[in-house]
PDB file of C-alpha atoms and ligand atoms in Angstrom:
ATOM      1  CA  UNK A 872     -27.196 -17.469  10.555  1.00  0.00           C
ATOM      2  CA  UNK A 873     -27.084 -16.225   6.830  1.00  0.00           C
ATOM      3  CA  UNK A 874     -23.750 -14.742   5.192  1.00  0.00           C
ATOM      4  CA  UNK A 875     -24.473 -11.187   5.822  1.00  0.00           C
ATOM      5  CA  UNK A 876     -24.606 -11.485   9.612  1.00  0.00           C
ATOM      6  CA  UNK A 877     -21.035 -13.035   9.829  1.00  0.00           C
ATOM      7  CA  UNK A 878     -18.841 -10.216  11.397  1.00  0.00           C
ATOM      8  CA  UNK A 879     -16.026  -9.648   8.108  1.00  0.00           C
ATOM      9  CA  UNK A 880     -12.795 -11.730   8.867  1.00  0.00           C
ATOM     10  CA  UNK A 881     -13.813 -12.227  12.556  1.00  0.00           C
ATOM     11  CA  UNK A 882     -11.602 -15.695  12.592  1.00  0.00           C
ATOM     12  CA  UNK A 883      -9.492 -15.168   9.912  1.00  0.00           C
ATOM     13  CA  UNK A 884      -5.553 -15.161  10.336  1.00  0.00           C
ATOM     14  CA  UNK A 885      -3.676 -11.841   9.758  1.00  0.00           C
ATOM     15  CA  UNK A 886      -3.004 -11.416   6.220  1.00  0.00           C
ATOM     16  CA  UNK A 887       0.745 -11.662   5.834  1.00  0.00           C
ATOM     17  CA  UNK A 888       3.228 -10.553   3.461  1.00  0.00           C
ATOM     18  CA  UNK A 889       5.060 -13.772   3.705  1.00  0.00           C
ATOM     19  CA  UNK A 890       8.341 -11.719   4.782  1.00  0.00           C
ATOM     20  CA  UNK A 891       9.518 -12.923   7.932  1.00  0.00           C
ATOM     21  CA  UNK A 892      10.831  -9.321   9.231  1.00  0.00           C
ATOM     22  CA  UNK A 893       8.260  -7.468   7.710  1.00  0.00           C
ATOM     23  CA  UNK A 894       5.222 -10.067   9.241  1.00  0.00           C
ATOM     24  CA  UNK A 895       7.315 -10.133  12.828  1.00  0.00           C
ATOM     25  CA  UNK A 896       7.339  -6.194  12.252  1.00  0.00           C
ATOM     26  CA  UNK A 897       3.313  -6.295  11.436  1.00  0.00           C
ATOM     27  CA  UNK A 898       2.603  -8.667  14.483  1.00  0.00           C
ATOM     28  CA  UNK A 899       4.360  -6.825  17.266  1.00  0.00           C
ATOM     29  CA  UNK A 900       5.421  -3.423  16.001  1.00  0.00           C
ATOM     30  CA  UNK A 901       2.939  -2.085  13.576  1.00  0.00           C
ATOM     31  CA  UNK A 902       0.238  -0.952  15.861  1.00  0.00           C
ATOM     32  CA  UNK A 903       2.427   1.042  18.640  1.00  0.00           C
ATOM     33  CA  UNK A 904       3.798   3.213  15.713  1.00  0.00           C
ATOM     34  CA  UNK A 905       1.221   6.135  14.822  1.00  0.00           C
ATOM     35  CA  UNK A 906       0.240   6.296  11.280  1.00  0.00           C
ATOM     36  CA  UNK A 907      -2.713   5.847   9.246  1.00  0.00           C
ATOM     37  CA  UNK A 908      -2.041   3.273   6.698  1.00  0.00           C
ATOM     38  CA  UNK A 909      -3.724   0.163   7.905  1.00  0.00           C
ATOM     39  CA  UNK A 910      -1.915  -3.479   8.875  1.00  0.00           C
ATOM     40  CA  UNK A 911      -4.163  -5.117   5.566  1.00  0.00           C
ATOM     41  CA  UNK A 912      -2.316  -2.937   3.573  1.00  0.00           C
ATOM     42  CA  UNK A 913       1.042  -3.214   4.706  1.00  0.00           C
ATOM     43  CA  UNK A 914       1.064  -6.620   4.263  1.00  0.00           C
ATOM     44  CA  UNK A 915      -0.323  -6.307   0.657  1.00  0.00           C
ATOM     45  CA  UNK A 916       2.206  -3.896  -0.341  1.00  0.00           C
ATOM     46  CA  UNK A 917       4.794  -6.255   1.000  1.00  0.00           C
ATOM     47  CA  UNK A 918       3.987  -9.139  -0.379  1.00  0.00           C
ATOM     48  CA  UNK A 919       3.757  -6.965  -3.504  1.00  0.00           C
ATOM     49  CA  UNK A 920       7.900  -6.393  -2.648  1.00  0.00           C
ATOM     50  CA  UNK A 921       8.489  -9.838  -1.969  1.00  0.00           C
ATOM     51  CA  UNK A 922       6.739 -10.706  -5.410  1.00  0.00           C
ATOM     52  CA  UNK A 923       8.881  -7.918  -6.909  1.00  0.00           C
ATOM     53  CA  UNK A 924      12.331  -9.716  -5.273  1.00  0.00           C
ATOM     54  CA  UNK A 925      11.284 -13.130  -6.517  1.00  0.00           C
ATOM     55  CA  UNK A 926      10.983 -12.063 -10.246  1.00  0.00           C
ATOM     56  CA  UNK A 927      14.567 -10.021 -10.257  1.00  0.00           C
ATOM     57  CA  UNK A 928      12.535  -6.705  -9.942  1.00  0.00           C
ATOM     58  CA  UNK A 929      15.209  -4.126  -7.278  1.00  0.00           C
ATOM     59  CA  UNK A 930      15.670  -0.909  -6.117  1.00  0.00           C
ATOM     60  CA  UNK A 931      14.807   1.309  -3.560  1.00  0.00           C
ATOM     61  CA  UNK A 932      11.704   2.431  -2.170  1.00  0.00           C
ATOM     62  CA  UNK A 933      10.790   5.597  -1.529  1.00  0.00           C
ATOM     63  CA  UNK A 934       7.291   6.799   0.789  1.00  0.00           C
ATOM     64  CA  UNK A 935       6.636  10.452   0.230  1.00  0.00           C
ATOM     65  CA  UNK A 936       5.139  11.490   4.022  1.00  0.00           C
ATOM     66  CA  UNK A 937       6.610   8.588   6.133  1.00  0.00           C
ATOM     67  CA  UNK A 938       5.304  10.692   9.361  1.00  0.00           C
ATOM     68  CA  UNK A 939       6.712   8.593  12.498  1.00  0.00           C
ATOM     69  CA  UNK A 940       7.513   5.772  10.338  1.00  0.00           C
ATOM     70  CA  UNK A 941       4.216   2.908  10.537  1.00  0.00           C
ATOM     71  CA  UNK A 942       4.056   1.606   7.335  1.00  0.00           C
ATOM     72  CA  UNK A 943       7.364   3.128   6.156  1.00  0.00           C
ATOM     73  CA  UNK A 944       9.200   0.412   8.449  1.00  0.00           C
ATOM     74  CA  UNK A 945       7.455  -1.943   7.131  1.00  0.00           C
ATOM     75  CA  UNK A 946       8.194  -1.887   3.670  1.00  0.00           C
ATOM     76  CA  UNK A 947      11.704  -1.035   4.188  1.00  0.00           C
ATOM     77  CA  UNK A 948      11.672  -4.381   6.004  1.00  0.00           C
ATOM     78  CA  UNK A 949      10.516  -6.216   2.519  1.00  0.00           C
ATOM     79  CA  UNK A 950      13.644  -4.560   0.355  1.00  0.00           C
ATOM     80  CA  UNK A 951      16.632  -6.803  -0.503  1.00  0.00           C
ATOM     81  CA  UNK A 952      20.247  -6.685   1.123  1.00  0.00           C
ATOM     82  CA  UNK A 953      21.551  -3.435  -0.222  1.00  0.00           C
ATOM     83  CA  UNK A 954      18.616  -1.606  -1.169  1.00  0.00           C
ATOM     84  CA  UNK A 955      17.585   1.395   0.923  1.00  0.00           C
ATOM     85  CA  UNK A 956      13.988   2.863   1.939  1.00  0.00           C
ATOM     86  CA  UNK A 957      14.071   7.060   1.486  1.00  0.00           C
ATOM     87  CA  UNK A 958      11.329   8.619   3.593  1.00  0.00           C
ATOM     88  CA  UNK A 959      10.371  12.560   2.344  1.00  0.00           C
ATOM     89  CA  UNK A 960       8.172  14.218   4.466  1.00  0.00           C
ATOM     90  CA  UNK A 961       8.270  18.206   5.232  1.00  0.00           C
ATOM     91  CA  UNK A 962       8.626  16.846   9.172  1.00  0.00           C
ATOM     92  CA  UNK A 963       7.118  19.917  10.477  1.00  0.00           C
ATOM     93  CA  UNK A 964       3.710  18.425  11.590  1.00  0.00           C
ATOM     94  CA  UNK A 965       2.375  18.221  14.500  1.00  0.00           C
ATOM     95  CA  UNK A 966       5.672  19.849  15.416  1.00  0.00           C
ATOM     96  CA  UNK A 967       9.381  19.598  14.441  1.00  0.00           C
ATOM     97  CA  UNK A 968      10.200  17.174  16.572  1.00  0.00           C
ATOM     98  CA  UNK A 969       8.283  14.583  14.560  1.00  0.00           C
ATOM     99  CA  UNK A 970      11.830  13.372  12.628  1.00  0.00           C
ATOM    100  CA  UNK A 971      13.344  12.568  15.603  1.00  0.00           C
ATOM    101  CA  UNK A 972      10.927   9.827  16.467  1.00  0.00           C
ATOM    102  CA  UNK A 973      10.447   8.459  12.913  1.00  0.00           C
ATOM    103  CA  UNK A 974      14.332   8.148  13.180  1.00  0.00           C
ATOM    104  CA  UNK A 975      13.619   6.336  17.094  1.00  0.00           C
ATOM    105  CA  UNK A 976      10.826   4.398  15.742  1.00  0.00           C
ATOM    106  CA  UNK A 977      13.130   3.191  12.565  1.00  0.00           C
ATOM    107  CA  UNK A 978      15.554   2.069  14.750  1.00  0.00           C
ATOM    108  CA  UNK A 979      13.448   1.049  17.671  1.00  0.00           C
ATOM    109  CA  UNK A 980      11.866  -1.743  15.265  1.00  0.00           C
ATOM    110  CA  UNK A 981      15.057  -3.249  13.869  1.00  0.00           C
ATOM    111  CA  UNK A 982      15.986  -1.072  10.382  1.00  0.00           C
ATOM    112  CA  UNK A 983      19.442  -0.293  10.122  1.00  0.00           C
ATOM    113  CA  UNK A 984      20.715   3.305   9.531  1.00  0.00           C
ATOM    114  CA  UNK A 985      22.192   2.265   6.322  1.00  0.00           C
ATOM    115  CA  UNK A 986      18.807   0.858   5.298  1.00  0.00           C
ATOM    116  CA  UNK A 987      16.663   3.929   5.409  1.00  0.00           C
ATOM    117  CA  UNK A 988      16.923   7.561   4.826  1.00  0.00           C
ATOM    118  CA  UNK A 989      14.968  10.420   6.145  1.00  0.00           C
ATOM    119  CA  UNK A 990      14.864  13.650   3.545  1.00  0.00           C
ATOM    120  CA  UNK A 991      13.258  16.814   5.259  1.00  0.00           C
ATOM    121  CA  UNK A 992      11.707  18.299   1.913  1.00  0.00           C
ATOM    122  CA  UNK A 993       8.936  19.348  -0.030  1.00  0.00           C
ATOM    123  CA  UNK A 994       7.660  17.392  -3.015  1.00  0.00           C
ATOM    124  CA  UNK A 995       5.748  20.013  -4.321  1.00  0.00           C
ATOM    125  CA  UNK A 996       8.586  21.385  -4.933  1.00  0.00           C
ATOM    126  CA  UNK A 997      10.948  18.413  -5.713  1.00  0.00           C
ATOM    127  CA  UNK A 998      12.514  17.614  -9.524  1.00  0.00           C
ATOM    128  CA  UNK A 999      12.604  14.586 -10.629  1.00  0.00           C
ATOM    129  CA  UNK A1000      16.607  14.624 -10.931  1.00  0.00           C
ATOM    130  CA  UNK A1001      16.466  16.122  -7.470  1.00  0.00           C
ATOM    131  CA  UNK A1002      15.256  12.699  -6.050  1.00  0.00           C
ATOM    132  CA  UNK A1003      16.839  10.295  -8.561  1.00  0.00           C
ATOM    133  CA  UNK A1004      20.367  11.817  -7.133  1.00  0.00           C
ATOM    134  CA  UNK A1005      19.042  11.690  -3.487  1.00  0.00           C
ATOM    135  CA  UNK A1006      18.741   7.881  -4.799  1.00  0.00           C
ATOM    136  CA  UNK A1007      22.014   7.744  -6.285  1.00  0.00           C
ATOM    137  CA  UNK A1008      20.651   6.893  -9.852  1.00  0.00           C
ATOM    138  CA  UNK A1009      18.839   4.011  -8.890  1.00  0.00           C
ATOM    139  CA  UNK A1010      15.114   4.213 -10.163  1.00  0.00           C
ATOM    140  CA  UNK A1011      12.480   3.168  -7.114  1.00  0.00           C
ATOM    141  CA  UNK A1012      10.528  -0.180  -7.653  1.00  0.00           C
ATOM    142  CA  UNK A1013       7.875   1.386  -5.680  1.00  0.00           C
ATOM    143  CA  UNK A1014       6.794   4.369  -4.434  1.00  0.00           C
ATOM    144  CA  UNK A1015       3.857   5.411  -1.770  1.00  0.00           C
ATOM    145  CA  UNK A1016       2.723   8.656  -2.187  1.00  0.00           C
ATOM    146  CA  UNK A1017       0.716  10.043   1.062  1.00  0.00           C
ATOM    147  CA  UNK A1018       1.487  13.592   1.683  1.00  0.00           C
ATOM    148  CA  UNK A1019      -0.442  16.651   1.211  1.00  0.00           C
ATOM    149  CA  UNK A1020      -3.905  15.559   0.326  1.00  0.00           C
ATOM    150  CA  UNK A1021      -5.095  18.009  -2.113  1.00  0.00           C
ATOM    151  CA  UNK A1022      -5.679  17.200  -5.978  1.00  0.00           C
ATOM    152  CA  UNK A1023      -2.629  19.827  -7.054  1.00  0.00           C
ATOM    153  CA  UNK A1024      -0.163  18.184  -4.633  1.00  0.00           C
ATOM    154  CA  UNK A1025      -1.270  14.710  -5.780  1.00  0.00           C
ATOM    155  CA  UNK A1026      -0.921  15.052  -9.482  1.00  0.00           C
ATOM    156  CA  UNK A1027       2.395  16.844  -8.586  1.00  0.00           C
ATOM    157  CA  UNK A1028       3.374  13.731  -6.657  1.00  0.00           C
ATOM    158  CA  UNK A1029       1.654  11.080  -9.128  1.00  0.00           C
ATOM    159  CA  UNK A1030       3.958  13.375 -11.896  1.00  0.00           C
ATOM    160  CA  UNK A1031       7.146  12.917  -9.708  1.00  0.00           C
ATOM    161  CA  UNK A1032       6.999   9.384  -9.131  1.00  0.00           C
ATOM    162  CA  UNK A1033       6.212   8.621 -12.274  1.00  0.00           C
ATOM    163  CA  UNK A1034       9.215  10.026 -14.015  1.00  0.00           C
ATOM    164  CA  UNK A1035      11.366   8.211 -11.689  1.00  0.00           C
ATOM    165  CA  UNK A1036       9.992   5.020 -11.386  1.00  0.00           C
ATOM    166  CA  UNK A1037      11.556   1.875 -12.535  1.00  0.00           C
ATOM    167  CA  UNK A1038       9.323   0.027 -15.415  1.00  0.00           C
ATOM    168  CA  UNK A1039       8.694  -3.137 -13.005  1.00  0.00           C
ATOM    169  CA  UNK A1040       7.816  -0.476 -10.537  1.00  0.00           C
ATOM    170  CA  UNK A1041       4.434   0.260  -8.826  1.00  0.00           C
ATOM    171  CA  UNK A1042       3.026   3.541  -7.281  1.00  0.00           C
ATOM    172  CA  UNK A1043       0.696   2.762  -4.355  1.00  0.00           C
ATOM    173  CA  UNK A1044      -1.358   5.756  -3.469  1.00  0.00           C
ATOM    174  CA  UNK A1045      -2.848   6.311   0.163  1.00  0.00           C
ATOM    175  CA  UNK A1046      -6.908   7.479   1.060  1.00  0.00           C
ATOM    176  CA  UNK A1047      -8.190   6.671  -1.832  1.00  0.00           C
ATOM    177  CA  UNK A1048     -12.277   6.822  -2.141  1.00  0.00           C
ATOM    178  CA  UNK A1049     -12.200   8.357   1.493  1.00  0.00           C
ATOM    179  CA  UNK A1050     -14.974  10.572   1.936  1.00  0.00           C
ATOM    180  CA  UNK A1051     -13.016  13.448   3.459  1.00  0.00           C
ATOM    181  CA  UNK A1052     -10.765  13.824   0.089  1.00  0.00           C
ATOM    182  CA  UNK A1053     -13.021  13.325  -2.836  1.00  0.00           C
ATOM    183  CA  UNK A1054     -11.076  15.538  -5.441  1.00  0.00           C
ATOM    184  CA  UNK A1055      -8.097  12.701  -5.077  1.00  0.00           C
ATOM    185  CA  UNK A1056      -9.801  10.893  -7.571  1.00  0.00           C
ATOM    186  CA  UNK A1057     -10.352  13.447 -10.235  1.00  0.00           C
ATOM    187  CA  UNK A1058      -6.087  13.546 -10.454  1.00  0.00           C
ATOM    188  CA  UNK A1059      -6.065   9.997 -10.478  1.00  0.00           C
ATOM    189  CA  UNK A1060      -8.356  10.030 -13.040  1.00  0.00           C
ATOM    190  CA  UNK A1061      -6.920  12.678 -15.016  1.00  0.00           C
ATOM    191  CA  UNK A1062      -3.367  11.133 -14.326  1.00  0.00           C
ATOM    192  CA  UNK A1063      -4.825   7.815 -16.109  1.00  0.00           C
ATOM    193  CA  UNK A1064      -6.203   9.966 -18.874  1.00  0.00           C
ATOM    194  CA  UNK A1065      -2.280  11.495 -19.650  1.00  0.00           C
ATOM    195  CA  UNK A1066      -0.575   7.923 -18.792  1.00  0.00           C
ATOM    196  CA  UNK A1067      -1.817   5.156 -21.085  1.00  0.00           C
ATOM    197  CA  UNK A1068       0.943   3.306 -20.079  1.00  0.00           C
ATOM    198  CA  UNK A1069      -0.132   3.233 -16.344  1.00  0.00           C
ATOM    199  CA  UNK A1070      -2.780   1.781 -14.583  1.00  0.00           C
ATOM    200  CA  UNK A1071      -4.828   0.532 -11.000  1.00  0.00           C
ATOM    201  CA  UNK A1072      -3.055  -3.208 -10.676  1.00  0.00           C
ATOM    202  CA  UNK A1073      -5.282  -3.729  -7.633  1.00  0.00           C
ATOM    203  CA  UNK A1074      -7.335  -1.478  -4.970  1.00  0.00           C
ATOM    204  CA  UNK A1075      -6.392  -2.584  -1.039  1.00  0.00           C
ATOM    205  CA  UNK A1076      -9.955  -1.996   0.797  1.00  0.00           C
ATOM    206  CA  UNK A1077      -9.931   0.307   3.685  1.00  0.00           C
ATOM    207  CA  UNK A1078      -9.657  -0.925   7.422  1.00  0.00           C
ATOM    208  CA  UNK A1079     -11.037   1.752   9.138  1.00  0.00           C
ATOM    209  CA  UNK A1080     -11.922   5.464   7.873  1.00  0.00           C
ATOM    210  CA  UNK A1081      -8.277   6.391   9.233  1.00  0.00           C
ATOM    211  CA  UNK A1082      -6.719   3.440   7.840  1.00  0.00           C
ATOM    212  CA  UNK A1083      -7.925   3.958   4.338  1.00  0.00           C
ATOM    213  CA  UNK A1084      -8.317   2.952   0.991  1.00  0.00           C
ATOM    214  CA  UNK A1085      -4.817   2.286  -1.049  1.00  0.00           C
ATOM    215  CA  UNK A1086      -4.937   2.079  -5.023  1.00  0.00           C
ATOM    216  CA  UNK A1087      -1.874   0.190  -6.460  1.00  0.00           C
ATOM    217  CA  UNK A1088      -1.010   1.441  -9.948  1.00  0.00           C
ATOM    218  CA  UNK A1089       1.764  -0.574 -12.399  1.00  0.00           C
ATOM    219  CA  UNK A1090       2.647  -0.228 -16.058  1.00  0.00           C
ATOM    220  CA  UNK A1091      -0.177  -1.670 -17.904  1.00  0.00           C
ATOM    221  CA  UNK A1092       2.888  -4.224 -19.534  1.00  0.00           C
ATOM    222  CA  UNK A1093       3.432  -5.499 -15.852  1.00  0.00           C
ATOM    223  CA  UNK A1094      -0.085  -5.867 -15.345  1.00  0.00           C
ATOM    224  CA  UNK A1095      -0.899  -9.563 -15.511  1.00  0.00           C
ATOM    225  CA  UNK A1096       1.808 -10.827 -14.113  1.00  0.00           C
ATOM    226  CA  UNK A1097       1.417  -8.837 -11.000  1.00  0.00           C
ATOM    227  CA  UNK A1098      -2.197  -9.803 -10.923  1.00  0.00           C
ATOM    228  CA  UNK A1099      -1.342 -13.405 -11.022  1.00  0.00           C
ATOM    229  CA  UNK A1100       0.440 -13.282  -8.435  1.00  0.00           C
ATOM    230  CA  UNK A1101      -1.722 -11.261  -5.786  1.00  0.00           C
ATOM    231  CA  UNK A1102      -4.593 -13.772  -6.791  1.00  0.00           C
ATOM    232  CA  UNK A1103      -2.617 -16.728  -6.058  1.00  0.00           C
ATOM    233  CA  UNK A1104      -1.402 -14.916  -2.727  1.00  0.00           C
ATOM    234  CA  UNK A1105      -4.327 -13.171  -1.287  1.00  0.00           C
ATOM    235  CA  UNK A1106      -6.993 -15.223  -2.786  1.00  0.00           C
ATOM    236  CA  UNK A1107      -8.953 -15.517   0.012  1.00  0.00           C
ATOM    237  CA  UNK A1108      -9.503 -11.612   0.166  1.00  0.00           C
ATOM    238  CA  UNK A1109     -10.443 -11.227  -3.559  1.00  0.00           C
ATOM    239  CA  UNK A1110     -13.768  -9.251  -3.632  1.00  0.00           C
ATOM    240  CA  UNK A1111     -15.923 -11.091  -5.997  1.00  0.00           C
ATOM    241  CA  UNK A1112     -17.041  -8.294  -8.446  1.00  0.00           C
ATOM    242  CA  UNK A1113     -13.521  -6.363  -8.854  1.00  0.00           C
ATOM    243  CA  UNK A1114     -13.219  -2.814  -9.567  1.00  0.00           C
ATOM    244  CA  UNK A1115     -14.433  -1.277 -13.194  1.00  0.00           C
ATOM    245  CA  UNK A1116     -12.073   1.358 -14.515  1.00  0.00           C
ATOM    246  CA  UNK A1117     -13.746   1.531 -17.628  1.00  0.00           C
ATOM    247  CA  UNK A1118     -12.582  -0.467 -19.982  1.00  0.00           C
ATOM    248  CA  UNK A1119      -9.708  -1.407 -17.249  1.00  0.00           C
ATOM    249  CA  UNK A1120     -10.783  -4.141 -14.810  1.00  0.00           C
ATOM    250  CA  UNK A1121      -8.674  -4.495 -11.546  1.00  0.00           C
ATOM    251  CA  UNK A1122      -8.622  -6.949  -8.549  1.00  0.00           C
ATOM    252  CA  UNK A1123     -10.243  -5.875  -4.900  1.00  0.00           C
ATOM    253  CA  UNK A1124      -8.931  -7.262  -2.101  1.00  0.00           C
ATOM    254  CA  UNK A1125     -10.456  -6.611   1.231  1.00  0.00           C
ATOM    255  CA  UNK A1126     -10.969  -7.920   4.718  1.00  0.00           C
ATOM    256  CA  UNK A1127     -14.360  -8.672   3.703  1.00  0.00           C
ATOM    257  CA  UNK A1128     -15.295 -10.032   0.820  1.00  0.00           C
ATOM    258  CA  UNK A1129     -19.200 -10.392   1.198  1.00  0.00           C
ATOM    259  CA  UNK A1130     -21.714  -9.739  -1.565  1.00  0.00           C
ATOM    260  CA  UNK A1131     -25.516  -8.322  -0.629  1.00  0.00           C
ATOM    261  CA  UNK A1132     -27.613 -10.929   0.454  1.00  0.00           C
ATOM    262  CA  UNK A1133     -29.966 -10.597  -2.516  1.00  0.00           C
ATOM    263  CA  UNK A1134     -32.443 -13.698  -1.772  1.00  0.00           C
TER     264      UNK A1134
HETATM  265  C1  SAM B2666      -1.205  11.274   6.667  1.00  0.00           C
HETATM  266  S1  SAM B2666       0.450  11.583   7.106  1.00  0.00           S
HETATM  267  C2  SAM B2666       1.213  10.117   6.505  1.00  0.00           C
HETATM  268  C3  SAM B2666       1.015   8.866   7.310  1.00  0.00           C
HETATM  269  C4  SAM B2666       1.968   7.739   7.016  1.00  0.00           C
HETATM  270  N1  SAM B2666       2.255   7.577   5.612  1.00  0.00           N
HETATM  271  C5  SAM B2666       1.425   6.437   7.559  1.00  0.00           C
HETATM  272  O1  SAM B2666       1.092   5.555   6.763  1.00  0.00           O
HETATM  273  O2  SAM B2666       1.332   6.293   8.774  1.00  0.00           O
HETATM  274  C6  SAM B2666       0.923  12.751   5.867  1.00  0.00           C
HETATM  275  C7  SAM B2666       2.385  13.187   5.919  1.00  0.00           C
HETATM  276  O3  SAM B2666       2.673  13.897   4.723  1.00  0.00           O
HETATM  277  C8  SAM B2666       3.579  14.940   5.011  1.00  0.00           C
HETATM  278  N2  SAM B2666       3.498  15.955   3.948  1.00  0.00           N
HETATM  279  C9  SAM B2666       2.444  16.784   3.694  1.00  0.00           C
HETATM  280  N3  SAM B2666       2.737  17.573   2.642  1.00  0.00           N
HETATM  281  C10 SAM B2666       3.986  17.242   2.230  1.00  0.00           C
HETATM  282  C11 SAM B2666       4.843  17.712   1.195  1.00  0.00           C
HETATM  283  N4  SAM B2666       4.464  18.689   0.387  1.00  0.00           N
HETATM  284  N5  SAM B2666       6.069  17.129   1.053  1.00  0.00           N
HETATM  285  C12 SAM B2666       6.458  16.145   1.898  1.00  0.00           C
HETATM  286  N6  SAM B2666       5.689  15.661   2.894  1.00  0.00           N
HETATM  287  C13 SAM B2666       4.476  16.207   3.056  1.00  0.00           C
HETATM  288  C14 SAM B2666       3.119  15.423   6.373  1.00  0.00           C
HETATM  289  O4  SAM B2666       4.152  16.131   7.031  1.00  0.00           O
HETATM  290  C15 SAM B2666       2.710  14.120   7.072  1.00  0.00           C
HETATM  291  O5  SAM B2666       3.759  13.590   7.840  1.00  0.00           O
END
C-alpha cells in the first residue's frame, strides 16, 4: 500500500495537551458539548497554555463567542490556580437561553464558578479599557477570537485583543482558510500589514469543515521560543512544507501530515 492510501492518523493516539484536566476534559467531555472548534485544536492551544505556565508567562484568558462552552472549558482547564477564563459572547443565538447552558456545561465538566466568567456583550462595540477592567487590570496571555465572522467584526476583534494582550500573549483566531468566510483573511492580512510586531506562530489544520482551521498569532519577539516548543511537543503532526507568509515562515501542524505522492 503506498503513503497516500493510508487513512490520515487512523492509529494515532489523541493529540494531548499534556494537562491532566484539560486531556481528561478532551477525552470524555469535549465531544457532548456543542461547538465548532475541533478536539486537535484544543489540545494545541492547551499545550500552548501549559508551555505559557512553564516559562512564568500568566493571566487570564479570555474567548470572545464561547457559545455553550466546548473549547472554552477546555482552556480554562489549562490556566493556573488563580487565574480566571472570561467568556464574551452576545448569548442571544440560537435563542437566549444559550447562557444558561454554557454556565451548566461549565460547571457540568468540573470549572469552578470562581474560575470562569460569562460577559453578555458585544465586542463590536467593546473598548479596550472596557475589558481590561472586566479583567481587573490583568492583561490576557491569550485570547480566541470566534464571534461574528465578517472581515469588519474581525479586525475590530483582532484590534481589541491586541491592545489588551499581554507581550508573552498569543491571539488564536477560529475558521481560518474555511471556504464559507474567505474575506477573514484579507483582515488578517491587513492586520499583519499595521502590526509588525505580530505574527502567525503556527496554523492548527482543520478537522472537519465545522471544526476548522485556527491561526495562532504571537509577538514576532516570542516567536522562536514558542516555535521550539510546539516542535518538540507536536512533532509528529508537523506538516513538512510549513506555511509561507511571505517573508514570515510558520509551523503547520495537522492530523495529517502527508505530502503528494509525486513518483
Ligand atoms: C461559531 S460560534 C462559537 C463557537 C465556539 N467558540 C466553539 O468553539 O464551540 C460564534 C459565537 O460568537 C458569538 N458572537 C457573534 N457576534 C458576536 C459579537 N459581536 N460579540 C460577542 N459575541 C458574538 C455568537 O453569539 C456565537 O455564540
Amino acid at each position: 500500500m503506498s503513503k497516500t492510501a493510508l487513512p490520515p492518523a487512523a492509529t494515532s493516539p489523541p493529540v494531548r495537551s499534556g494537562l491532566a484536566a484539560v486531556d481528561r476534559y478532551l477525552e470524555t467531555g469535549y465531544a457532548t458539548v456543542p461547538g465548532m472548534s475541533s478536539r486537535f485544536a484544543a489540545a494545541i492551544c492547551c499545550g500552548l497554555l501549559r508551555m505559557q505556565t512553564e516559562m512564568g508567562v500568566g493571566g487570564p484568558a479570555v474567548e470572545i463567542g464561547p457559545f455553550e462552552g466546548r473549547f472554552f472549558i477546555a482552556i480554562a482547564h489549562a490556566l493556573a490556580m488563580g487565574e480566571t477564563a472570561l467568556g464574551i459572547d452576545l448569548f442571544d443565538w440560537p435563542n437566549p437561553e444559550v447562557i444558561d447552558r454554557f454556565q451548566a456545561n461549565c460547571a457540568k465538566h468540573g470549572l469552578a464558578s470562581g474560575r470562569h466568567m460569562a460577559w453578555k456583550a458585544d465586542s463590536r462595540t467593546m473598548t479596550p479599557a472596557e475589558l481590561l477592567a472586566k479583567l481587573a487590570g490583568r492583561r490576557p496571555r491569550f485570547v480566541h477570537i470566534d464571534g461574528e465572522h465578517s472581515r469588519a467584526a474581525l479586525t475590530k476583534d483582532l484590534e481589541l485583543a491586541t491592545a489588551v494582550l499581554a507581550p508573552e500573549g498569543a491571539i488564536v483566531l477560529d475558521d481560518m482558510l474555511h471556504p464559507g468566510y474567505p474575506t477573514l483573511m484579507v483582515a488578517v492580512h491587513e492586520y499583519l500589514q499595521r502590526h509588525s510586531e505580530m505574527c502567525v506562530l503556527c496554523i492548527i489544520d482543520r478537522e472537519t469543515v465545522v471544526a476548522a482551521t485556527k491561526f495562532v498569532l504571537c509577538r514576532a519577539d516570542w516567536f522562536k521560543r514558542y516555535e521550539e516548543r510546539l516542535l518538540e511537543a507536536y512533532k509528529d503532526n508537523v506538516w513538512p512544507l510549513g506555511a509561507d507568509f511571505e517573508p514570515h515562515w510558520c509551523l503547520v501542524l495537522s492530523l495529517d501530515t502527508r505530502l503528494a505522492d509525486i513518483v
